[in-house]
Amino acid sequence: MKKTILSLFAFSVATISFTASAQFAKPEDAIKYRKAAFTVMATHFGRLGAMAQGKAPFEVKSAIDNAEIVAEMVKLPWAAFAEGTDAGDTKAKPEIWKQSAKFKEAAEKLQVEATKLSAAAKTGKEDVFKTAFSATAGACKSCHDDFKAK
Ligand code: ASC
């Protein structure tokens, strides 16, 4: 029984990782894809940053629209960090694959914070929005510190 469960588990793990790398024909496609996702994310996060830092007026609709895009985009890059996509036109550090549990945790933390940011924008309260923005920016930064080359 135990053996059956173990081999089923091993099979599903193998299937999942195979599927992740099978999503992209070539490693450079995965690299391009994840960079594109981060670019879109950073564009909309930057618009939120301008409001959070008082460089643009705080507008609830704009905050909601941009935060919703960030919260969706933040789901996308991770599948493109498949095995074998560490070399090429990328600032991804080898630690992404060497400390994959820690990387996964950082990615999940960002997704949690981005979801909270979207909810914060919907309160329409500038101070609530600013606090959630800082927490999300902190999640971006701590992952970059550990996993992104300068
Ligand atoms: C941004 C952006 C990032 C993060 C990060 C937060 O606007 O493009 O990568 O914020 O700088 O510290």
mmCIF file with all atom_site columns, N, CA, C and O and ligand atoms in Angstrom, residues 42 45-46 133 137-138 140-141 144, ligand 1:
data_model
loop_
_atom_site.group_PDB
_atom_site.id
_atom_site.type_symbol
_atom_site.label_atom_id
_atom_site.label_alt_id
_atom_site.label_comp_id
_atom_site.label_asym_id
_atom_site.label_entity_id
_atom_site.label_seq_id
_atom_site.pdbx_PDB_ins_code
_atom_site.Cartn_x
_atom_site.Cartn_y
_atom_site.Cartn_z
_atom_site.occupancy
_atom_site.B_iso_or_equiv
_atom_site.pdbx_formal_charge
_atom_site.auth_seq_id
_atom_site.auth_comp_id
_atom_site.auth_asym_id
_atom_site.auth_atom_id
_atom_site.pdbx_PDB_model_num
ATOM   1  N N  . ALA A 1 42  ? 5.916  44.762 -13.769 1.00 0.00 ? 42  ALA A N  1
ATOM   2  C CA . ALA A 1 42  ? 6.648  45.943 -13.290 1.00 0.00 ? 42  ALA A CA 1
ATOM   3  C C  . ALA A 1 42  ? 6.030  47.239 -13.824 1.00 0.00 ? 42  ALA A C  1
ATOM   4  O O  . ALA A 1 42  ? 6.030  48.256 -13.125 1.00 0.00 ? 42  ALA A O  1
ATOM   5  N N  . PHE A 1 45  ? 2.971  47.697 -11.686 1.00 0.00 ? 45  PHE A N  1
ATOM   6  C CA . PHE A 1 45  ? 3.396  47.935 -10.304 1.00 0.00 ? 45  PHE A CA 1
ATOM   7  C C  . PHE A 1 45  ? 4.007  49.331 -10.181 1.00 0.00 ? 45  PHE A C  1
ATOM   8  O O  . PHE A 1 45  ? 3.806  50.017 -9.176  1.00 0.00 ? 45  PHE A O  1
ATOM   9  N N  . GLY A 1 46  ? 4.709  49.749 -11.233 1.00 0.00 ? 46  GLY A N  1
ATOM   10 C CA . GLY A 1 46  ? 5.300  51.093 -11.248 1.00 0.00 ? 46  GLY A CA 1
ATOM   11 C C  . GLY A 1 46  ? 4.237  52.184 -11.170 1.00 0.00 ? 46  GLY A C  1
ATOM   12 O O  . GLY A 1 46  ? 4.430  53.201 -10.504 1.00 0.00 ? 46  GLY A O  1
ATOM   13 N N  . PHE A 1 133 ? 1.063  48.254 -0.552  1.00 0.00 ? 133 PHE A N  1
ATOM   14 C CA . PHE A 1 133 ? 2.056  48.444 -1.619  1.00 0.00 ? 133 PHE A CA 1
ATOM   15 C C  . PHE A 1 133 ? 3.455  48.166 -1.083  1.00 0.00 ? 133 PHE A C  1
ATOM   16 O O  . PHE A 1 133 ? 4.241  47.457 -1.709  1.00 0.00 ? 133 PHE A O  1
ATOM   17 N N  . ALA A 1 137 ? 6.099  45.437 -2.438  1.00 0.00 ? 137 ALA A N  1
ATOM   18 C CA . ALA A 1 137 ? 7.430  45.842 -2.912  1.00 0.00 ? 137 ALA A CA 1
ATOM   19 C C  . ALA A 1 137 ? 8.521  45.108 -2.126  1.00 0.00 ? 137 ALA A C  1
ATOM   20 O O  . ALA A 1 137 ? 9.547  44.715 -2.683  1.00 0.00 ? 137 ALA A O  1
ATOM   21 N N  . GLY A 1 138 ? 8.268  44.903 -0.840  1.00 0.00 ? 138 GLY A N  1
ATOM   22 C CA . GLY A 1 138 ? 9.225  44.163 -0.007  1.00 0.00 ? 138 GLY A CA 1
ATOM   23 C C  . GLY A 1 138 ? 9.373  42.721 -0.467  1.00 0.00 ? 138 GLY A C  1
ATOM   24 O O  . GLY A 1 138 ? 10.475 42.164 -0.455  1.00 0.00 ? 138 GLY A O  1
ATOM   25 N N  . CYS A 1 140 ? 8.886  41.699 -3.591  1.00 0.00 ? 140 CYS A N  1
ATOM   26 C CA . CYS A 1 140 ? 9.668  41.780 -4.845  1.00 0.00 ? 140 CYS A CA 1
ATOM   27 C C  . CYS A 1 140 ? 11.150 41.826 -4.489  1.00 0.00 ? 140 CYS A C  1
ATOM   28 O O  . CYS A 1 140 ? 11.966 41.067 -5.019  1.00 0.00 ? 140 CYS A O  1
ATOM   29 N N  . LYS A 1 141 ? 11.461 42.757 -3.580  1.00 0.00 ? 141 LYS A N  1
ATOM   30 C CA . LYS A 1 141 ? 12.867 43.033 -3.284  1.00 0.00 ? 141 LYS A CA 1
ATOM   31 C C  . LYS A 1 141 ? 13.564 41.843 -2.634  1.00 0.00 ? 141 LYS A C  1
ATOM   32 O O  . LYS A 1 141 ? 14.691 41.507 -3.009  1.00 0.00 ? 141 LYS A O  1
ATOM   33 N N  . HIS A 1 144 ? 14.413 39.348 -5.207  1.00 0.00 ? 144 HIS A N  1
ATOM   34 C CA . HIS A 1 144 ? 15.507 39.817 -6.065  1.00 0.00 ? 144 HIS A CA 1
ATOM   35 C C  . HIS A 1 144 ? 16.852 39.695 -5.349  1.00 0.00 ? 144 HIS A C  1
ATOM   36 O O  . HIS A 1 144 ? 17.845 39.284 -5.953  1.00 0.00 ? 144 HIS A O  1
HETATM 37 C C1 . ASC B 2 .   ? 9.176  47.901 -8.909  1.00 0.00 ? 1   ASC B C1 1
HETATM 38 C C2 . ASC B 2 .   ? 9.911  47.033 -9.744  1.00 0.00 ? 1   ASC B C2 1
HETATM 39 C C3 . ASC B 2 .   ? 10.475 46.086 -8.973  1.00 0.00 ? 1   ASC B C3 1
HETATM 40 C C4 . ASC B 2 .   ? 10.086 46.295 -7.557  1.00 0.00 ? 1   ASC B C4 1
HETATM 41 C C5 . ASC B 2 .   ? 11.220 46.374 -6.612  1.00 0.00 ? 1   ASC B C5 1
HETATM 42 C C6 . ASC B 2 .   ? 10.725 46.616 -5.221  1.00 0.00 ? 1   ASC B C6 1
HETATM 43 O O1 . ASC B 2 .   ? 8.503  48.849 -9.252  1.00 0.00 ? 1   ASC B O1 1
HETATM 44 O O2 . ASC B 2 .   ? 10.032 47.096 -11.049 1.00 0.00 ? 1   ASC B O2 1
HETATM 45 O O3 . ASC B 2 .   ? 11.228 45.098 -9.356  1.00 0.00 ? 1   ASC B O3 1
HETATM 46 O O4 . ASC B 2 .   ? 9.312  47.508 -7.584  1.00 0.00 ? 1   ASC B O4 1
HETATM 47 O O5 . ASC B 2 .   ? 12.105 47.385 -6.995  1.00 0.00 ? 1   ASC B O5 1
HETATM 48 O O6 . ASC B 2 .   ? 11.790 46.795 -4.344  1.00 0.00 ? 1   ASC B O6 1
#
